[in-house]
XYZ file of C-alpha atoms in Angstrom:
386
model
C 4.421 -43.405 -33.067
C 4.462 -42.213 -36.672
C 4.902 -38.720 -35.717
C 7.838 -39.761 -33.460
C 9.372 -41.477 -36.202
C 9.165 -38.378 -38.528
C 10.458 -36.187 -35.717
C 13.447 -38.559 -35.390
C 14.168 -38.482 -39.139
C 14.008 -34.566 -39.003
C 16.335 -34.542 -35.958
C 18.745 -36.921 -37.544
C 18.940 -34.780 -40.796
C 19.495 -31.657 -38.636
C 22.261 -33.543 -36.751
C 23.931 -34.612 -40.129
C 24.160 -31.042 -40.836
C 25.888 -30.425 -37.574
C 28.581 -32.915 -38.399
C 29.147 -31.435 -41.785
C 29.331 -27.903 -40.240
C 29.662 -27.261 -36.632
C 26.244 -26.461 -34.828
C 26.482 -23.547 -32.630
C 23.882 -21.462 -30.750
C 24.653 -18.025 -29.542
C 24.132 -17.346 -25.762
C 25.556 -13.959 -25.905
C 24.067 -10.955 -24.337
C 21.367 -9.147 -26.499
C 22.745 -5.905 -25.700
C 26.069 -4.371 -24.446
C 24.686 -1.503 -22.260
C 21.552 -1.233 -20.050
C 19.190 -0.647 -23.060
C 18.412 -3.616 -25.287
C 18.469 -3.421 -29.068
C 14.945 -3.026 -30.578
C 13.317 -6.099 -31.915
C 9.983 -6.210 -33.571
C 7.648 -8.951 -32.116
C 6.600 -11.512 -34.821
C 2.850 -11.734 -35.307
C 3.592 -15.182 -36.719
C 1.046 -16.352 -39.351
C 0.503 -19.703 -37.389
C -1.018 -17.772 -34.616
C -4.804 -17.959 -34.684
C -7.928 -18.055 -32.475
C -9.510 -21.489 -31.648
C -6.212 -22.804 -32.936
C -6.842 -26.313 -31.335
C -10.579 -26.686 -32.168
C -9.913 -29.561 -34.682
C -6.670 -30.971 -33.266
C -7.415 -30.963 -29.454
C -11.071 -29.659 -28.951
C -11.685 -28.396 -25.376
C -8.038 -27.571 -24.870
C -8.708 -24.140 -23.794
C -11.383 -25.445 -21.342
C -8.955 -27.687 -19.879
C -6.610 -24.863 -19.121
C -9.376 -22.637 -17.851
C -10.750 -25.306 -15.413
C -7.365 -26.075 -13.926
C -6.551 -22.300 -13.512
C -9.914 -21.657 -11.880
C -9.437 -24.464 -9.272
C -6.141 -23.334 -8.450
C -7.124 -19.787 -7.952
C -10.005 -20.841 -5.735
C -7.430 -22.531 -3.494
C -5.093 -19.708 -3.619
C -5.818 -16.401 -5.536
C -2.073 -15.438 -5.299
C -1.318 -18.188 -7.877
C -3.239 -16.247 -10.481
C -0.789 -13.221 -10.100
C 2.086 -15.893 -10.417
C 0.689 -17.026 -13.888
C 0.359 -13.495 -15.245
C 4.003 -12.849 -14.286
C 5.049 -16.297 -15.718
C 3.538 -15.269 -19.117
C 5.274 -11.834 -18.941
C 8.688 -13.297 -17.897
C 8.461 -15.864 -20.539
C 7.744 -13.350 -23.440
C 10.420 -10.849 -22.421
C 13.186 -13.543 -22.756
C 13.632 -15.383 -25.937
C 9.934 -14.566 -26.968
C 6.721 -16.422 -25.808
C 8.258 -19.962 -26.105
C 8.039 -21.414 -22.673
C 11.792 -21.221 -22.231
C 11.113 -19.954 -18.636
C 9.773 -23.389 -17.826
C 13.003 -25.279 -18.571
C 14.780 -27.078 -15.786
C 18.494 -27.627 -15.630
C 20.068 -30.355 -17.407
C 23.797 -31.485 -17.545
C 24.055 -29.516 -20.752
C 22.613 -26.377 -19.274
C 22.739 -25.824 -15.618
C 21.663 -22.183 -15.858
C 18.274 -21.793 -17.539
C 15.939 -18.834 -17.442
C 14.230 -20.186 -14.313
C 17.526 -19.523 -12.366
C 18.186 -16.017 -13.517
C 18.336 -13.411 -10.869
C 15.093 -11.724 -11.643
C 13.386 -15.187 -11.608
C 14.889 -17.525 -9.050
C 12.797 -17.818 -5.990
C 10.143 -15.218 -7.272
C 8.358 -17.050 -9.970
C 5.549 -19.470 -9.258
C 2.875 -21.325 -11.232
C 5.141 -24.099 -12.572
C 3.228 -26.849 -10.916
C -0.052 -25.436 -12.424
C 1.486 -25.478 -15.952
C 2.474 -29.115 -15.347
C -0.822 -30.161 -14.164
C -2.425 -28.641 -17.237
C 0.220 -30.226 -19.396
C -0.565 -33.700 -18.021
C -4.204 -33.259 -18.639
C -3.781 -32.146 -22.135
C -1.135 -34.918 -23.098
C -3.631 -37.482 -21.852
C -6.453 -36.044 -24.166
C -4.156 -35.264 -27.192
C -0.588 -36.431 -27.053
C 2.037 -33.966 -28.362
C -0.464 -31.465 -29.646
C -0.609 -28.445 -27.234
C 2.456 -26.493 -26.797
C 3.845 -25.223 -23.333
C 4.092 -21.777 -24.581
C 0.416 -21.740 -25.556
C -0.380 -23.195 -22.207
C 1.464 -20.413 -20.526
C -0.355 -17.678 -22.793
C -3.724 -19.337 -22.058
C -3.093 -19.605 -18.285
C -2.226 -15.793 -18.216
C -5.375 -14.931 -20.038
C -7.458 -17.210 -17.602
C -5.772 -15.826 -14.522
C -6.597 -12.377 -15.746
C -10.164 -13.166 -16.127
C -10.758 -14.841 -12.741
C -8.580 -12.337 -10.742
C -10.711 -9.562 -12.387
C -13.775 -11.353 -11.161
C -14.629 -12.334 -14.630
C -14.705 -8.685 -15.943
C -11.547 -8.934 -18.134
C -11.805 -11.645 -20.728
C -10.211 -11.893 -24.189
C -9.535 -14.411 -26.746
C -5.849 -15.438 -26.939
C -4.537 -16.544 -30.500
C -2.327 -19.681 -30.286
C 0.073 -21.803 -32.442
C 3.249 -21.037 -30.531
C 6.010 -23.596 -30.530
C 8.365 -24.278 -27.568
C 11.779 -22.998 -27.834
C 15.015 -25.006 -27.000
C 17.208 -22.181 -25.775
C 17.133 -20.892 -22.245
C 19.794 -18.837 -20.502
C 19.821 -17.292 -17.133
C 22.331 -14.682 -18.484
C 19.450 -13.152 -20.657
C 17.110 -12.428 -17.751
C 19.002 -9.377 -16.284
C 19.059 -7.752 -19.882
C 15.718 -8.185 -20.777
C 13.446 -8.107 -17.715
C 12.702 -4.500 -16.402
C 14.295 -4.345 -12.977
C 12.244 -2.807 -10.091
C 14.759 0.209 -9.731
C 14.225 1.303 -13.463
C 13.287 4.832 -14.395
C 10.878 5.693 -17.173
C 13.563 6.083 -19.747
C 14.965 2.530 -19.168
C 11.366 1.115 -18.961
C 10.348 2.658 -22.139
C 13.578 1.360 -23.955
C 13.024 -2.206 -22.597
C 9.301 -2.323 -23.713
C 10.178 -0.687 -27.127
C 12.792 -3.386 -27.632
C 9.936 -5.892 -27.401
C 7.856 -3.965 -29.773
C 5.553 -2.484 -27.028
C 4.650 1.343 -26.861
C 5.076 3.651 -23.641
C 1.142 3.369 -23.371
C 1.344 -0.446 -23.437
C 4.143 -0.314 -20.833
C 1.986 1.753 -18.340
C -0.939 -0.339 -19.168
C 0.891 -3.742 -18.386
C 2.416 -2.255 -15.260
C -1.077 -2.432 -14.052
C -0.681 -6.024 -13.134
C 1.166 -4.829 -10.085
C -2.349 -4.378 -8.531
C -2.144 -8.096 -7.646
C 0.426 -10.323 -6.253
C 3.107 -9.869 -3.649
C 6.772 -8.528 -3.593
C 9.740 -9.664 -1.494
C 10.983 -6.707 0.724
C 14.328 -7.034 -0.807
C 12.899 -5.742 -4.261
C 12.255 -2.442 -2.985
C 14.970 -2.000 -0.304
C 16.219 0.980 -2.106
C 13.276 2.891 -1.178
C 13.371 2.287 2.501
C 13.918 4.166 4.706
C 11.870 6.745 3.181
C 13.753 9.602 1.679
C 11.510 12.913 2.305
C 13.496 14.835 -0.218
C 12.516 12.431 -3.041
C 9.304 13.835 -4.744
C 8.545 10.112 -5.780
C 9.106 8.749 -2.377
C 6.331 6.790 -0.561
C 4.134 8.622 1.439
C 4.993 8.605 5.275
C 2.054 6.517 6.369
C 2.443 3.899 3.697
C 6.274 3.744 4.263
C 5.747 3.233 7.972
C 3.222 0.358 7.186
C 5.465 -1.306 4.660
C 8.521 -0.982 7.053
C 6.638 -2.525 9.989
C 5.435 -5.379 7.789
C 9.035 -6.273 6.642
C 10.413 -6.061 10.107
C 7.874 -8.330 11.494
C 9.436 -11.249 10.160
C 7.501 -11.334 6.891
C 9.645 -11.268 3.646
C 6.758 -10.215 1.341
C 4.170 -7.340 1.009
C 1.064 -7.139 -0.910
C 1.640 -4.958 -4.053
C -1.796 -3.100 -3.562
C -2.829 -2.769 0.088
C -6.477 -1.998 -0.979
C -7.521 -4.722 -3.392
C -4.616 -7.271 -3.094
C -6.427 -10.223 -4.669
C -8.395 -8.189 -7.456
C -7.012 -7.387 -10.885
C -8.524 -3.808 -11.300
C -7.021 -0.170 -11.952
C -6.581 0.646 -8.319
C -2.710 0.551 -9.012
C -3.001 3.840 -10.822
C -4.520 5.604 -7.827
C -1.791 4.075 -5.688
C 0.903 5.568 -8.095
C -0.571 9.049 -7.611
C -0.879 8.556 -3.843
C 2.805 7.505 -3.606
C 1.493 4.010 -2.339
C 3.504 1.785 -4.474
C 6.515 -0.369 -3.865
C 8.901 -0.240 -6.637
C 11.047 2.622 -7.986
C 9.726 1.481 -11.424
C 6.201 2.054 -10.110
C 6.905 5.369 -8.811
C 8.498 6.355 -11.937
C 5.302 6.238 -13.808
C 4.343 9.505 -11.972
C 6.782 11.316 -14.441
C 5.795 14.062 -16.782
C 6.143 11.611 -19.573
C 3.684 9.136 -18.185
C 1.367 10.718 -15.707
C -1.202 11.592 -18.107
C -1.509 7.836 -19.017
C -1.681 7.056 -15.247
C -4.678 9.343 -15.033
C -6.274 8.050 -18.033
C -6.209 4.572 -16.841
C -8.382 5.530 -13.917
C -11.428 6.095 -16.215
C -13.857 3.193 -15.831
C -13.323 0.195 -18.149
C -10.642 1.984 -20.069
C -7.592 0.253 -18.517
C -9.416 -3.014 -18.751
C -9.854 -2.783 -22.483
C -6.316 -1.686 -22.774
C -5.003 -4.387 -20.867
C -6.588 -6.999 -23.007
C -5.059 -5.620 -26.143
C -1.583 -5.168 -24.521
C -1.655 -8.999 -23.128
C -2.522 -10.065 -26.778
C 0.273 -7.980 -28.362
C 2.788 -9.263 -25.720
C 1.795 -12.803 -26.589
C 3.193 -12.277 -30.054
C 6.648 -11.428 -29.071
C 9.425 -13.784 -30.562
C 6.985 -16.608 -31.428
C 8.632 -19.844 -32.582
C 7.342 -21.894 -35.398
C 7.975 -25.546 -36.362
C 11.078 -24.369 -38.017
C 12.839 -23.202 -34.869
C 10.642 -24.857 -32.135
C 8.993 -28.010 -30.983
C 6.034 -29.270 -29.010
C 7.456 -30.431 -25.796
C 5.894 -33.435 -24.055
C 7.364 -32.339 -20.771
C 7.239 -28.572 -20.233
C 10.420 -28.763 -18.071
C 12.692 -30.391 -20.707
C 13.195 -29.790 -24.388
C 12.478 -32.820 -26.427
C 16.050 -34.092 -26.785
C 16.658 -33.872 -23.035
C 13.263 -35.875 -22.457
C 14.448 -38.662 -24.804
C 17.960 -38.773 -23.229
C 16.397 -39.301 -19.888
C 15.182 -42.843 -20.970
C 18.718 -44.110 -20.850
C 20.742 -42.182 -18.393
C 24.155 -43.853 -19.280
C 24.494 -42.673 -22.720
C 21.826 -39.971 -22.514
C 23.568 -37.484 -20.281
C 26.848 -37.890 -22.450
C 24.881 -37.282 -25.642
C 22.790 -34.533 -24.217
C 25.906 -32.545 -23.338
C 27.575 -33.363 -26.851
C 24.714 -32.412 -28.900
C 23.310 -29.494 -26.921
C 23.263 -25.961 -28.477
C 26.281 -24.204 -27.573
C 28.106 -27.411 -26.436
C 31.794 -28.047 -27.325
C 32.514 -29.081 -30.939
C 32.031 -33.007 -31.124
C 34.126 -35.365 -32.930
C 32.658 -37.021 -36.034
C 32.583 -40.574 -34.110
C 30.678 -39.099 -31.078
C 28.209 -37.414 -33.363
C 27.506 -40.356 -35.194
C 27.128 -42.430 -32.111
C 24.675 -40.008 -30.510
C 22.697 -39.709 -33.706
C 22.236 -43.461 -33.847
C 21.429 -43.453 -30.156
C 18.782 -40.845 -30.524
C 17.206 -42.329 -33.672
C 16.953 -45.753 -31.855
C 15.152 -43.901 -28.850
C 12.705 -42.462 -31.515
C 12.293 -45.673 -33.369
C 11.841 -48.230 -30.542
C 10.105 -46.124 -27.865
């Protein structure tokens, strides 16, 4: 209760600043062309190992136990959690912005961007973990850290416990989420090496790390529509699927199934088989086949060495987890991973809440002084008496 009142006071002071000078948030595109501007990921001082040891002891075990149970029921959910981590970090940084649902103030969050809608999964697993953590230590563990831990633990269980690494924590949850940003930040399946390198470099990741992280395509499934540009097979394309594989994939897609395993040999195991598939022309995406280019082929072959890719994957996942980290200055600890705090509080009273949520949301229209003061009083009341 005391922490809520302090949060209310901080929010009230912030909103007072909005009345004095119009609060605006930019939802603009991060780059004008197909290649994003480079931004260095922040290795925030707040990130540390065993971050919740004192404030929520056993938090990582709760995450690990839920992830393990879910993967036992369905190993495919593990691939979804790894992908969720990647898609979160590449848009607005590792801040759980990919988890945010639509609100009246923002009807197009990241979740509904073209690369994400209908293809991301694992949201219910994150909800389940958050519920358990809130019951143990209310308002302590961020959704962003849960996503990072879940991606780490999914890696561990899908690799049959061969790939384990510590994941630093201390991320705060972001309040901005825009579907418009997904296309410009998430590498498309038709990307060539030049575009892939540029998009990963924009996040502070090297060419080697790009090739290493692409190895996650050794697990999970893909929708047939995502590699439609590769079928029917173009025999004149040196990077085309081999004829046997192309026939197999075409047959599967025409059978009524809308999805295909990304790795036909070890579809449920996180290993380095992906790199052999690249060299054998048995990968689905243009972006996968592109790794056979002269610029990256040596890295593909290098990752076939026993244990090397696994070691590199650990480091790359940790580094990716430091992209665009939020702190207490520009983030929060959500109690509901699907709604930022202001939206959560507004839901307690739908009559006034929806109106104030629209008025005070980042990027909303400029409120009048009267409506701003009304909403600030309303929000303060929610924090004070709840």
